[in-house]
Short mmCIF file of C-alpha atoms in Angstrom, two decimals:
data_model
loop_
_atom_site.label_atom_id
_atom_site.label_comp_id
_atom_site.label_asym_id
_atom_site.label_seq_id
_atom_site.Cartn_x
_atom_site.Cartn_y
_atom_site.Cartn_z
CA UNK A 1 21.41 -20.54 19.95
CA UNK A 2 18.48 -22.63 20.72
CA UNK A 3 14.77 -21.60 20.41
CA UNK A 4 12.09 -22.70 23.02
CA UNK A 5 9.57 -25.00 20.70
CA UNK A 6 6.66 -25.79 22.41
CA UNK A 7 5.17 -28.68 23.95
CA UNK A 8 2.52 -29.16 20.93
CA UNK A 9 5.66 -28.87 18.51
CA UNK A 10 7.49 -31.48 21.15
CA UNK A 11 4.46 -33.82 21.86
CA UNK A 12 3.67 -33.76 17.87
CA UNK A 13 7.15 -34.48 16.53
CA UNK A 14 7.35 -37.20 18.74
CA UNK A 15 4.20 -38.72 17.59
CA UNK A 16 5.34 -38.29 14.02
CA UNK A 17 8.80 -40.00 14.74
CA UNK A 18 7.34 -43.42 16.89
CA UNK A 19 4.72 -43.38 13.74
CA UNK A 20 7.94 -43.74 11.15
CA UNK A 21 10.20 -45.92 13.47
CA UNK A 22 11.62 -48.78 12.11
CA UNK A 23 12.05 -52.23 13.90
CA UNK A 24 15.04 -51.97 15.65
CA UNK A 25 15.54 -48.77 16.14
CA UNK A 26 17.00 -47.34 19.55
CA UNK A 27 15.09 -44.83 21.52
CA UNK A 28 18.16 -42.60 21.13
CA UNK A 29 17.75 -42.70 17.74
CA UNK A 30 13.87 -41.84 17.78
CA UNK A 31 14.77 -39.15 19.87
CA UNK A 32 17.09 -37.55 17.28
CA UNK A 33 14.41 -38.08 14.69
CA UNK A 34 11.94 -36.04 16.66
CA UNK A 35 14.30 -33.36 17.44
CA UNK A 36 14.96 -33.25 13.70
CA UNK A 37 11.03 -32.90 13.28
CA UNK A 38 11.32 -29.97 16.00
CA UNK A 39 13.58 -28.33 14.33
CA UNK A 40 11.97 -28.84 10.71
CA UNK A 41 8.41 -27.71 12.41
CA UNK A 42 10.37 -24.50 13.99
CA UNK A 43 11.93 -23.55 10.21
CA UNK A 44 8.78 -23.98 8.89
CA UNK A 45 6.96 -21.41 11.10
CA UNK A 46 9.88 -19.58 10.90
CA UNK A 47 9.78 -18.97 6.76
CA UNK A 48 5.74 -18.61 7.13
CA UNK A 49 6.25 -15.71 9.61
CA UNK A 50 8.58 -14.68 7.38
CA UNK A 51 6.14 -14.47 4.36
CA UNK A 52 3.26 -13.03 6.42
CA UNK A 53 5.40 -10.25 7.50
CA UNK A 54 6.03 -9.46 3.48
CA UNK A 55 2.76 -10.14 2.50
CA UNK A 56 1.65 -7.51 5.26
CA UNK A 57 4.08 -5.01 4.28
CA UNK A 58 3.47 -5.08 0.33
CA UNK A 59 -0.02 -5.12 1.29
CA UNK A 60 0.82 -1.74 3.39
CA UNK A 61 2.55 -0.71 0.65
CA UNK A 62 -0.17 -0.66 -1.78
CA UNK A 63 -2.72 1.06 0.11
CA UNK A 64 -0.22 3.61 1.19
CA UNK A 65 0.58 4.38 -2.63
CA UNK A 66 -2.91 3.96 -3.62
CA UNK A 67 -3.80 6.72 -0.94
CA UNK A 68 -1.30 8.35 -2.61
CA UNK A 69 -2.31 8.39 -5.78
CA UNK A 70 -6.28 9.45 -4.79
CA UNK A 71 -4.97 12.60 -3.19
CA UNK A 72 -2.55 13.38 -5.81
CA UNK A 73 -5.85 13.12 -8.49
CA UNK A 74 -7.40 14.82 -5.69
CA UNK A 75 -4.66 17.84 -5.72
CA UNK A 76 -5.23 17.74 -9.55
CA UNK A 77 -8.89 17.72 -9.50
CA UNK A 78 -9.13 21.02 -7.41
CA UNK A 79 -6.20 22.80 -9.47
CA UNK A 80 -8.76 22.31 -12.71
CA UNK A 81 -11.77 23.17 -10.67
CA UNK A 82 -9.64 26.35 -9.43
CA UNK A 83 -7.97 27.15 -13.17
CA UNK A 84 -11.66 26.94 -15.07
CA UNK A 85 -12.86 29.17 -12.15
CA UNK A 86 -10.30 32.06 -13.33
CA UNK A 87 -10.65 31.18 -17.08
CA UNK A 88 -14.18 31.61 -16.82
CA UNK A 89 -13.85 35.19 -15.30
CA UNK A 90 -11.23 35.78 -17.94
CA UNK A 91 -14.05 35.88 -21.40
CA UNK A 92 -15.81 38.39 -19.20
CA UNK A 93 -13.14 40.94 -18.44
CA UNK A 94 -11.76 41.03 -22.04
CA UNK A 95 -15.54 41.86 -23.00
CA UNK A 96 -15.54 44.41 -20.72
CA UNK A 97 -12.49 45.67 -21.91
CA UNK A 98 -13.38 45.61 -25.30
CA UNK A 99 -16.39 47.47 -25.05
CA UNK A 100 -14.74 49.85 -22.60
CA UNK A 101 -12.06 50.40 -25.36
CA UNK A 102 -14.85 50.92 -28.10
CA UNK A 103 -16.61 53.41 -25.98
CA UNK A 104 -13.28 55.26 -25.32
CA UNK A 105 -12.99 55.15 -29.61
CA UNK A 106 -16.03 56.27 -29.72
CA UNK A 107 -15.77 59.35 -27.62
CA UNK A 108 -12.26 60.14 -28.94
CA UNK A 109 -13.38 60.71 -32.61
CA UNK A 110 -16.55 62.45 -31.86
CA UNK A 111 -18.82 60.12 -31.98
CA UNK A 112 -20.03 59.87 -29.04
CA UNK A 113 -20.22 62.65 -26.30
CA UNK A 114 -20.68 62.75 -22.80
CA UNK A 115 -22.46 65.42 -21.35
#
């Protein structure tokens, strides 16, 4: 399976192999040198996709989990808010109980009468 490289890849491997030819050497041969360069340059963008694509998706990955991880302490932040909202209620109706349970003492044993 070959992949289309293109002509800047072509033009600049070729540049790069006449640059390192040696005295003597055939233009066959340069030609095999550059398409080794082609295919070196190709590989190379290749594995730097590669790595961008994996950079990019750990880089996805954290904000997703950090997103995650603000509503979560989000979530937790309202469940306090709502559980000191009922605790705070909670001091006042065991007062009123209290004293409703005195007064009932009270008028049981004579102490105090109504009407």
């Amino acid at each position: 399976m070959t992949q289309k490289v293109s002509t800047e890849v072509q033009t600049e491997s070729t540049r790069i192999a006449n640059g390192i030819k040696k005295p003597g050497q055939s233009r066959e041969q340069t030609k095999l040198i550059a398409a080794g360069i082609e295919k070196g340059i190709a590989e190379y963008k290749k594995q730097h996709k590669a790595k961008a694509r994996q950079l990019d998706k750990q880089k996805k990955q954290k904000i997703r989990s950090n997103t995650a991880a603000a509503a979560k302490e989000n979530e937790a932040e309202i469940e306090i808010e709502q559980t000191q909202a009922s605790s705070s209620r909670l001091p006042w109706a065991l007062l009123a109980l209290s004293w409703a349970g005195f007064a009932g003492y009270l008028v049981q044993n004579g102490v105090l009468s109504i009407g």
